[in-house]
Short mmCIF file of C-alpha atoms in Angstrom, two decimals:
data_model
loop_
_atom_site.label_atom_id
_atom_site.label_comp_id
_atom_site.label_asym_id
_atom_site.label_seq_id
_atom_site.Cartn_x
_atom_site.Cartn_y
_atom_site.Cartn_z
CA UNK A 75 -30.93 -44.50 -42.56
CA UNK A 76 -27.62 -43.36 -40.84
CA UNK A 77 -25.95 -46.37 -41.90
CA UNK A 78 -26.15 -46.04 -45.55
CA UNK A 79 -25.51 -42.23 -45.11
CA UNK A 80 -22.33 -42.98 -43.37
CA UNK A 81 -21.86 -45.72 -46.24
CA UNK A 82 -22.15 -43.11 -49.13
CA UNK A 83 -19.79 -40.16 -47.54
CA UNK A 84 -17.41 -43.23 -46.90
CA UNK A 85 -17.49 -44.56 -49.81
CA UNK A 86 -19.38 -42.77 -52.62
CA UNK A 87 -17.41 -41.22 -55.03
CA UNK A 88 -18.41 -37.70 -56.82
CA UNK A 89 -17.61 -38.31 -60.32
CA UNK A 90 -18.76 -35.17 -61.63
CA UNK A 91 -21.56 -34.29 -63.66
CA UNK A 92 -24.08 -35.26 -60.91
CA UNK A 93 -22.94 -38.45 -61.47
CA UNK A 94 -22.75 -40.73 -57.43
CA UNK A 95 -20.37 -43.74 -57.87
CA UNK A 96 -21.66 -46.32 -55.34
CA UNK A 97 -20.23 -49.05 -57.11
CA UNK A 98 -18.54 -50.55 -54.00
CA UNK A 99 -21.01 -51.28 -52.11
CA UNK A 100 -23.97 -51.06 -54.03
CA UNK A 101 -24.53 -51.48 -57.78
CA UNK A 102 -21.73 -53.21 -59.23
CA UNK A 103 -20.30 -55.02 -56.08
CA UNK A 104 -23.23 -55.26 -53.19
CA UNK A 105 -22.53 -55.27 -49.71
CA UNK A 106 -24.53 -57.60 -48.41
CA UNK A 107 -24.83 -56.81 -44.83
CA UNK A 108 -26.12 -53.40 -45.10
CA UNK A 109 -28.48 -54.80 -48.21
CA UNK A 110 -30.25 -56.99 -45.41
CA UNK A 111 -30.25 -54.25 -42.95
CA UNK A 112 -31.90 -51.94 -45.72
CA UNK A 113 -34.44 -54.50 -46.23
CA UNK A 114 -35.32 -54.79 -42.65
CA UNK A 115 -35.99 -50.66 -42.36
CA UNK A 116 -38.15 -51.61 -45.82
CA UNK A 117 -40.14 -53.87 -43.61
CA UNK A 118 -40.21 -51.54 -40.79
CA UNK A 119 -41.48 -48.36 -42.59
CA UNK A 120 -44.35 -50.38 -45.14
CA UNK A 121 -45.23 -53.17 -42.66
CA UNK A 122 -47.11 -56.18 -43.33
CA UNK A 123 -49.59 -56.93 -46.51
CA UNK A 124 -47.14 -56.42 -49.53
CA UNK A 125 -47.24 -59.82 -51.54
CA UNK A 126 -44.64 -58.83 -54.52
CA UNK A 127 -41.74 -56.14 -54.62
CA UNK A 128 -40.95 -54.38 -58.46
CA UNK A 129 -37.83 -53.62 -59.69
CA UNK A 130 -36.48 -52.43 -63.10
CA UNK A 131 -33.09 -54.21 -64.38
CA UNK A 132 -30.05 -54.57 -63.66
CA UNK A 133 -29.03 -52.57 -60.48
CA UNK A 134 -32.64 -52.39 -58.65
CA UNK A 135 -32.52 -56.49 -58.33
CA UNK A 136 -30.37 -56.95 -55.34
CA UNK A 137 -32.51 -54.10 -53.04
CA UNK A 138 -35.80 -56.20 -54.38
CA UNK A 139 -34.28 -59.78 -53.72
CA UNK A 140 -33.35 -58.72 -49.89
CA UNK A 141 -36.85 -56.77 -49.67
CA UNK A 142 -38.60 -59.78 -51.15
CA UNK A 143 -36.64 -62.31 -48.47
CA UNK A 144 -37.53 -60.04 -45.71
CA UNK A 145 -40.85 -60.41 -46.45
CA UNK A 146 -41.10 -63.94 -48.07
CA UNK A 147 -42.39 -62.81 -50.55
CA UNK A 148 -41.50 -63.29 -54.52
CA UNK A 149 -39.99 -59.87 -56.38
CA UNK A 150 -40.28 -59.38 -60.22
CA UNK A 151 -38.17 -57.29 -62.41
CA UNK A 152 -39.02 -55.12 -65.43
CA UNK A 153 -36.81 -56.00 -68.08
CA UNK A 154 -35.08 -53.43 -70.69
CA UNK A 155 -35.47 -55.38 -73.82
CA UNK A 156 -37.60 -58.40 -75.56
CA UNK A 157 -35.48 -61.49 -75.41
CA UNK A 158 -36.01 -64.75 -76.53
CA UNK A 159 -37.44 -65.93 -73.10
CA UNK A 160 -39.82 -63.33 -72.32
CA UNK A 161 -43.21 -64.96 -74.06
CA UNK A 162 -46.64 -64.42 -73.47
CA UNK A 163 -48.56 -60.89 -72.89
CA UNK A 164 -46.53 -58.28 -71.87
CA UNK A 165 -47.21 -54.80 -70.41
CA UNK A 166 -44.54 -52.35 -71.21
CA UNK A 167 -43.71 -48.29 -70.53
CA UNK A 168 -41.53 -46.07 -71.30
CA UNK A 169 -38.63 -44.74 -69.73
CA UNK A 170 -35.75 -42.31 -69.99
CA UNK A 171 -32.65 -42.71 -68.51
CA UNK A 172 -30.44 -39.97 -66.77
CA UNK A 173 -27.63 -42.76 -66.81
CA UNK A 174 -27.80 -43.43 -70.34
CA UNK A 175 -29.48 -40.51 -72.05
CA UNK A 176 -31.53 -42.50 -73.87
CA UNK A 177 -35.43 -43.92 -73.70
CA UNK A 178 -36.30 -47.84 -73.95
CA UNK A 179 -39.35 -49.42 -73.37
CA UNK A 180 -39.90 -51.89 -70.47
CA UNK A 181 -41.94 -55.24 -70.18
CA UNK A 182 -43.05 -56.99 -67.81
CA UNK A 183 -44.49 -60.41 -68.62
CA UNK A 184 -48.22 -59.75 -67.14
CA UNK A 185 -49.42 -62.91 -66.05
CA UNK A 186 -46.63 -61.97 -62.97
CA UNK A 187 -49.05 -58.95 -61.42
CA UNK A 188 -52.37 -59.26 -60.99
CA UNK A 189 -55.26 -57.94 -60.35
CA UNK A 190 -55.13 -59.50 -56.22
CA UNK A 191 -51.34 -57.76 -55.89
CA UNK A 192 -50.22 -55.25 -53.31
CA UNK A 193 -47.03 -54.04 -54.98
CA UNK A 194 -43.53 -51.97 -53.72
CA UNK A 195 -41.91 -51.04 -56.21
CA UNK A 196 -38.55 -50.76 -55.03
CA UNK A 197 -34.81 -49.02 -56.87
CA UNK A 198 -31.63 -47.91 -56.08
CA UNK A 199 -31.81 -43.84 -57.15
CA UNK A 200 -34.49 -41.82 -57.53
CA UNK A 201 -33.74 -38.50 -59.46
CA UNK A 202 -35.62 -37.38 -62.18
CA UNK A 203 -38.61 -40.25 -61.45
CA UNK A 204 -38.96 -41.81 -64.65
CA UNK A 205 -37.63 -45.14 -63.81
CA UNK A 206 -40.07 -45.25 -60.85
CA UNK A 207 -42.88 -43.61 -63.38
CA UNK A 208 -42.39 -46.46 -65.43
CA UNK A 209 -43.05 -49.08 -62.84
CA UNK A 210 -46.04 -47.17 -61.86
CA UNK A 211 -47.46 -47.57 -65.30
CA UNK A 212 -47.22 -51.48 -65.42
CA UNK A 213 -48.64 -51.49 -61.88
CA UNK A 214 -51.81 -49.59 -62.98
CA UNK A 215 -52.01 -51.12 -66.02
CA UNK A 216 -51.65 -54.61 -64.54
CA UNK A 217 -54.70 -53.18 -62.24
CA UNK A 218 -52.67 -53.94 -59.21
CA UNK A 219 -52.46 -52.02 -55.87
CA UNK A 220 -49.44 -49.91 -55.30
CA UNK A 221 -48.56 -49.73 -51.95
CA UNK A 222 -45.58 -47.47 -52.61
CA UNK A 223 -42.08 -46.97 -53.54
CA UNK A 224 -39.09 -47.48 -51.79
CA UNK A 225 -35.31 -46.27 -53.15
CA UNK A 226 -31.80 -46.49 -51.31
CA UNK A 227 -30.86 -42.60 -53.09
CA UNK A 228 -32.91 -39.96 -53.65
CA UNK A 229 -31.11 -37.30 -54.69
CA UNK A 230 -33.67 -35.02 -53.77
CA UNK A 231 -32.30 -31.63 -55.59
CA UNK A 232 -33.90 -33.11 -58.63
CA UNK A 233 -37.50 -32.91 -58.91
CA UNK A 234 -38.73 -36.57 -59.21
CA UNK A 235 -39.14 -37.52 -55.92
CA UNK A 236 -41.39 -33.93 -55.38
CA UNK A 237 -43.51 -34.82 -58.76
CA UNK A 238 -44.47 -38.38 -57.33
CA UNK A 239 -45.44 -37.28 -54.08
CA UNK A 240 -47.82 -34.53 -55.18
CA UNK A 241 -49.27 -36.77 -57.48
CA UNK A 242 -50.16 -38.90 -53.98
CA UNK A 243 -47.65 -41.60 -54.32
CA UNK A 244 -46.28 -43.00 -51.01
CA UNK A 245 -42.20 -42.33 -51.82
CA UNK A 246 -39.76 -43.34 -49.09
CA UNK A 247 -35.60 -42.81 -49.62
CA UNK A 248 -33.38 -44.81 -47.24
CA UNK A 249 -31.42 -41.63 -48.03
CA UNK A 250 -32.32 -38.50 -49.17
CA UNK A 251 -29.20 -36.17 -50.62
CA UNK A 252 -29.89 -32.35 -50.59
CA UNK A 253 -27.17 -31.11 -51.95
CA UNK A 254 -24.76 -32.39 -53.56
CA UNK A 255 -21.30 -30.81 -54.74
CA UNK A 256 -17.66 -32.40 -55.74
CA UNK A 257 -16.74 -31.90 -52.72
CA UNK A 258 -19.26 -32.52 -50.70
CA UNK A 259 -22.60 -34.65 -49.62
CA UNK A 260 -25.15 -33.28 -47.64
CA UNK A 261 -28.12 -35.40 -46.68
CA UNK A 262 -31.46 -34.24 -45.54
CA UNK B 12 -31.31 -80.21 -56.27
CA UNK B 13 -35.17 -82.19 -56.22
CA UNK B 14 -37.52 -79.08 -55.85
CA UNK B 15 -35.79 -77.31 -58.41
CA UNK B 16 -36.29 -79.97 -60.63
CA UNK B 17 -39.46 -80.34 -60.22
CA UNK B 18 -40.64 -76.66 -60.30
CA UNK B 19 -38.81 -76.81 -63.48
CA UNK B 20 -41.19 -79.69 -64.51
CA UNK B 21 -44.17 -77.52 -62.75
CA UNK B 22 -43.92 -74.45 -64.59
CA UNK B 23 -40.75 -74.44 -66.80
CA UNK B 24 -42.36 -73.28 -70.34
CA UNK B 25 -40.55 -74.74 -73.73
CA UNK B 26 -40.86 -71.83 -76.28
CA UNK B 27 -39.36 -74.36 -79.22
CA UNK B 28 -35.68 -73.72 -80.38
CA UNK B 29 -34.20 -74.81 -77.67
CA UNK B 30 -35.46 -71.96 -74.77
CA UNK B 31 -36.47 -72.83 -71.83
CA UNK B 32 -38.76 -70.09 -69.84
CA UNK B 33 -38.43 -70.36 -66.64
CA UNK B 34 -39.55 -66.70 -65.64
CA UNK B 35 -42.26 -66.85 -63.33
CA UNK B 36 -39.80 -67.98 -60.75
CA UNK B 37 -36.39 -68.09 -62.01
CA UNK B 38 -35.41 -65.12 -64.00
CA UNK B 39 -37.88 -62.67 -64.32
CA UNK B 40 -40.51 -63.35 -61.56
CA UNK B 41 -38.00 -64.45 -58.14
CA UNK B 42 -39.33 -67.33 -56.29
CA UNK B 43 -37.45 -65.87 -52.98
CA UNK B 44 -38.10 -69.40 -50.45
CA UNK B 45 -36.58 -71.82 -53.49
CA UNK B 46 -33.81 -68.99 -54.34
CA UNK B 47 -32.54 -69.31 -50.61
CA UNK B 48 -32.37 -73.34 -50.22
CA UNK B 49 -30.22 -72.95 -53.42
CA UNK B 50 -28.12 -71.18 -51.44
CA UNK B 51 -28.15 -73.12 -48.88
CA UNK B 52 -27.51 -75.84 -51.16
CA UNK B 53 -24.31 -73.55 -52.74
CA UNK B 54 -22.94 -73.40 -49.27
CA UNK B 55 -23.55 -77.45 -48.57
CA UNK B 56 -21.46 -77.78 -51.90
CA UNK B 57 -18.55 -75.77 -51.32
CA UNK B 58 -18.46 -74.98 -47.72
CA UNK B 59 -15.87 -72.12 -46.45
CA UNK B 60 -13.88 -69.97 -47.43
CA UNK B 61 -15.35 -68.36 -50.18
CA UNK B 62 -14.70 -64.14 -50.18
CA UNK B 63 -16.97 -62.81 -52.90
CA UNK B 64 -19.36 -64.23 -55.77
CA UNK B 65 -19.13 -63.04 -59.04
CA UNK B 66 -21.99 -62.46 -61.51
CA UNK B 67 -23.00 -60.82 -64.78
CA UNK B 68 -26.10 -58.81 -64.94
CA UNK B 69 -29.15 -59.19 -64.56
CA UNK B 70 -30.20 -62.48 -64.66
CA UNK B 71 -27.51 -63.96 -62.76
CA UNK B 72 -28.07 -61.35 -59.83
CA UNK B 73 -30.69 -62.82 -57.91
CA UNK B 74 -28.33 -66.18 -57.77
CA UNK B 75 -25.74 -64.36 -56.36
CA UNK B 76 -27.44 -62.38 -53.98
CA UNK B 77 -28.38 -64.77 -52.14
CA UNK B 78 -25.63 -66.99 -51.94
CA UNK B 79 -23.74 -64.11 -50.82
CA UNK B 80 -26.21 -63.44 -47.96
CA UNK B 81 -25.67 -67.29 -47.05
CA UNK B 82 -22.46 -66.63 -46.80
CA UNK B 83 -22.46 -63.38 -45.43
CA UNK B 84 -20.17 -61.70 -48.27
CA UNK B 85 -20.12 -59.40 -50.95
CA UNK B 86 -21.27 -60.49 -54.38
CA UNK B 87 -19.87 -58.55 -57.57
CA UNK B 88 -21.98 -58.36 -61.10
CA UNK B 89 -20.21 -57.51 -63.93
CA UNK B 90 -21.91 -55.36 -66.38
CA UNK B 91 -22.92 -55.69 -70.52
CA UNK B 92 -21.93 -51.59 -71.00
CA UNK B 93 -19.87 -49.08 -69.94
CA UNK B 94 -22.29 -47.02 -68.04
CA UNK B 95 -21.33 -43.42 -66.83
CA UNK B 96 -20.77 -44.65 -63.04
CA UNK B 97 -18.36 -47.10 -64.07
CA UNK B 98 -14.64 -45.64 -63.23
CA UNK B 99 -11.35 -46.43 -62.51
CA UNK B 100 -9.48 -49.42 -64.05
CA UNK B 101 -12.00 -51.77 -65.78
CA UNK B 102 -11.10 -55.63 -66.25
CA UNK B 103 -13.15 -56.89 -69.42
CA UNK B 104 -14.00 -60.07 -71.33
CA UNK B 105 -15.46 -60.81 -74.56
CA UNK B 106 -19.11 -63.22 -74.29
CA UNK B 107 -21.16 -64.60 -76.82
CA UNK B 108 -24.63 -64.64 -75.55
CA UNK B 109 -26.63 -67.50 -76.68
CA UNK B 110 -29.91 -65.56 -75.56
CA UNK B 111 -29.13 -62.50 -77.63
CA UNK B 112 -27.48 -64.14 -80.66
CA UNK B 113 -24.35 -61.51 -80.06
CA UNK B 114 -21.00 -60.71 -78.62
CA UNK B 115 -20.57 -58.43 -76.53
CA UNK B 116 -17.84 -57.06 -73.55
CA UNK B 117 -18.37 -57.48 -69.85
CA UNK B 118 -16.98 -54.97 -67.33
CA UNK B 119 -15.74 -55.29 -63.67
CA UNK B 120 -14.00 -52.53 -61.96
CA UNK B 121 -10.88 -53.72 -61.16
CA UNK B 122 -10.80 -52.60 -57.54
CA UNK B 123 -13.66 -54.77 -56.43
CA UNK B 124 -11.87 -57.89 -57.19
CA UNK B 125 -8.21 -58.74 -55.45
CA UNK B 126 -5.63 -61.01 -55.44
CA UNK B 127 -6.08 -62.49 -52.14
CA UNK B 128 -10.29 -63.26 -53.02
CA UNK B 129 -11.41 -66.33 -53.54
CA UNK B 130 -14.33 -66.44 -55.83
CA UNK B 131 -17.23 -68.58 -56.39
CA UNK B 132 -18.92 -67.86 -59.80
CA UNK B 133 -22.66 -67.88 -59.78
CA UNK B 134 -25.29 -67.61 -62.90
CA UNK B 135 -28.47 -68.22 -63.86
CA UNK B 136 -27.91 -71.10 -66.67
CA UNK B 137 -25.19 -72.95 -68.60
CA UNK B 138 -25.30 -74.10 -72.29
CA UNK B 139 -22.57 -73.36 -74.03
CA UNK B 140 -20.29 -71.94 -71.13
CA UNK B 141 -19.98 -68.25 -73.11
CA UNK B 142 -20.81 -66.51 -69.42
CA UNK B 143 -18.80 -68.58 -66.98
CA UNK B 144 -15.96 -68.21 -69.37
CA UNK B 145 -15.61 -64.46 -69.87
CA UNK B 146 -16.12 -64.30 -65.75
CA UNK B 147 -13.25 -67.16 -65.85
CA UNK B 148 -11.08 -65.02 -67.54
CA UNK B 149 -12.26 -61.97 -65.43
CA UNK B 150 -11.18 -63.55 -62.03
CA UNK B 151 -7.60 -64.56 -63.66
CA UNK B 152 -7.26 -61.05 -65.31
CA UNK B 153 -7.99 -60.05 -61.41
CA UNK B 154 -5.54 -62.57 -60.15
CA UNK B 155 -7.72 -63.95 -57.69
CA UNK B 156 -8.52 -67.76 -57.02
CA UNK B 157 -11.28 -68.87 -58.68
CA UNK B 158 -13.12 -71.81 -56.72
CA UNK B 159 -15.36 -73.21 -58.97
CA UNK B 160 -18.53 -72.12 -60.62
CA UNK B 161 -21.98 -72.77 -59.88
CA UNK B 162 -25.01 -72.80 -61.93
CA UNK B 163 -29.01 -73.14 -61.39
CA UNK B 164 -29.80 -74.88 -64.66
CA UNK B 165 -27.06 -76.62 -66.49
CA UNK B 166 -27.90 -77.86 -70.23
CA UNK B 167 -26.09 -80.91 -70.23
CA UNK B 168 -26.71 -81.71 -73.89
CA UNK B 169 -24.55 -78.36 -74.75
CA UNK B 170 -21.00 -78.41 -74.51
CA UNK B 171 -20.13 -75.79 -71.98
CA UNK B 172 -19.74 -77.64 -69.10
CA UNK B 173 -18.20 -80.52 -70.53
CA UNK B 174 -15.93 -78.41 -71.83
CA UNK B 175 -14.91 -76.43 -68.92
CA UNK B 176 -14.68 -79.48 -66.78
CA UNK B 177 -12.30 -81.07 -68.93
CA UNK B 178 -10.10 -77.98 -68.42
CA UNK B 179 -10.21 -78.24 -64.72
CA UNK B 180 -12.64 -76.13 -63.40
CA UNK B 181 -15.23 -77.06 -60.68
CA UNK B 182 -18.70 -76.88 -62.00
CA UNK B 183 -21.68 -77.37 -59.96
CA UNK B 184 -25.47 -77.59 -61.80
CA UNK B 185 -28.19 -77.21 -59.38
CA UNK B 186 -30.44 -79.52 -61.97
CA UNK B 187 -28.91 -80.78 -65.48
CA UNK B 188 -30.87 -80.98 -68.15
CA UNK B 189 -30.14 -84.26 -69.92
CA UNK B 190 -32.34 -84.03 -72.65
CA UNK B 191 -35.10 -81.79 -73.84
CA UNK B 192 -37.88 -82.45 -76.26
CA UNK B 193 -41.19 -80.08 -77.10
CA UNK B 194 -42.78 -82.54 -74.93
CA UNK B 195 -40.49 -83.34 -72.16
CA UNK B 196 -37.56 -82.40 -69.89
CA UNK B 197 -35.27 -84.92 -68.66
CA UNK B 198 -33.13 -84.46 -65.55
CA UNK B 199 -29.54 -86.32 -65.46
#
């Protein structure tokens, strides 16, 4: 999406250590505009006969709330610990995470997927795959239908995207980085 | 705000000790066609002139999100941990999170809030004001103007929002929870 790619070299800042900063416009403040574009191109490349969108906590929400309002449809996110509030049965998976360097497990309260659910599972990177592995695993165990994923970054120099697809996933990246150096971004 | 109330009544779930589930369409699953008449509702409230929402992850994201598509702005979370892609000058508060039964430090990047915004707070719920305060105190750090706060489900029997009213902030409850028993919910 030349938008967002334009976005990124704009505004994305190389912080080293493969690490993206997209902070401005977003995962820590959200550009609205360009979310509801995103979601439109969402709509555009899966079509009609999703009926929920998955995310993970914290920074996959906002793509998943403007995918979800594009569609009318409700979105549900995976959350990253047990709290008080989360009751009744809950499927869970484990992930590790490039940000953090650390695995947690993730639950999803199950009486929100059933059985009846086309799912898109939607996130803002996709790198090494095991966020979007782990929302896999609650789809299949929830018995759902995955429709497929959807991320705004795949940073496709790292081998999750290339795992998924072989295994016969349906992966789509509103942007796709090939290569990425400090000083530069080059998109595929 | 009537339907909120009464899809609180429909399929809020009291777990005892005081929690209140409201996940399948508050704060874990999204109910995306309520979500954006509270919006709507936001904007009715405090009409114009509002440049960003702020929020604190994750549960106040959704809320945000969309009232920052009503208005057609930028919303800002600010996050629980310093994660690797947060840089430049941070702006940080101290919360106490009723939820998690611990204190803990919230982070904004100090570039994505300015002097000359004006913000509109946004969260998920309000009992004893812990949140809204430590995003208070991030929006003066920022020296921005704060125009009032806004919340989906207020506990009215806490004393967070009597308390912050009595200071002088504007604080909006989409329902207010006048009471709650094991048995029954009353609205104010």
């Amino acid at each position: 999406m030349k938008e967002l790619e334009e976005k990124i070299l704009k505004e994305g800042k190389l912080l080293g250590n493969d690490v993206l900063k997209v902070g401005s416009f977003l995962n820590q403040q959200v550009d609205t505009n360009l979310l509801l574009k995103m979601a439109k191109e969402v709509k555009r490349l899966f079509g009609d006969g999703i009926t929920k969108v998955l995310t993970i906590e914290a920074s996959g929400i906002s793509f998943a709330c403007a995918i979800a309002i594009e569609y009318g449809i409700p979105f549900v996110f995976a959350k990253k610990s047990k709290t008080v509030n989360l009751a009744g049965e809950l499927v869970s998976a484990s992930v590790y995470s490039f940000t953090h360097k650390t695995e947690y497990q993730i639950f999803v309260s199950k009486e929100y997927i059933s059985s009846t659910d086309k799912i898109l599972i939607a996130d803002d990177f996709l790198a090494n795959g095991n966020s979007l592995e782990g929302l896999i695993q609650i789809v299949e165990k929830c018995n759902a239908t995955l429709v497929g994923c959807v991320v705004q970054i795949e940073k496709e120099y790292q081998n999750g995207g290339k795992v998924l697809r072989e295994k016969g996933y349906r992966i789509e990246a509103l942007s796709s980085i090939k290569k990425m150096t400090e000083k530069e971004i080059e998109f595929n």
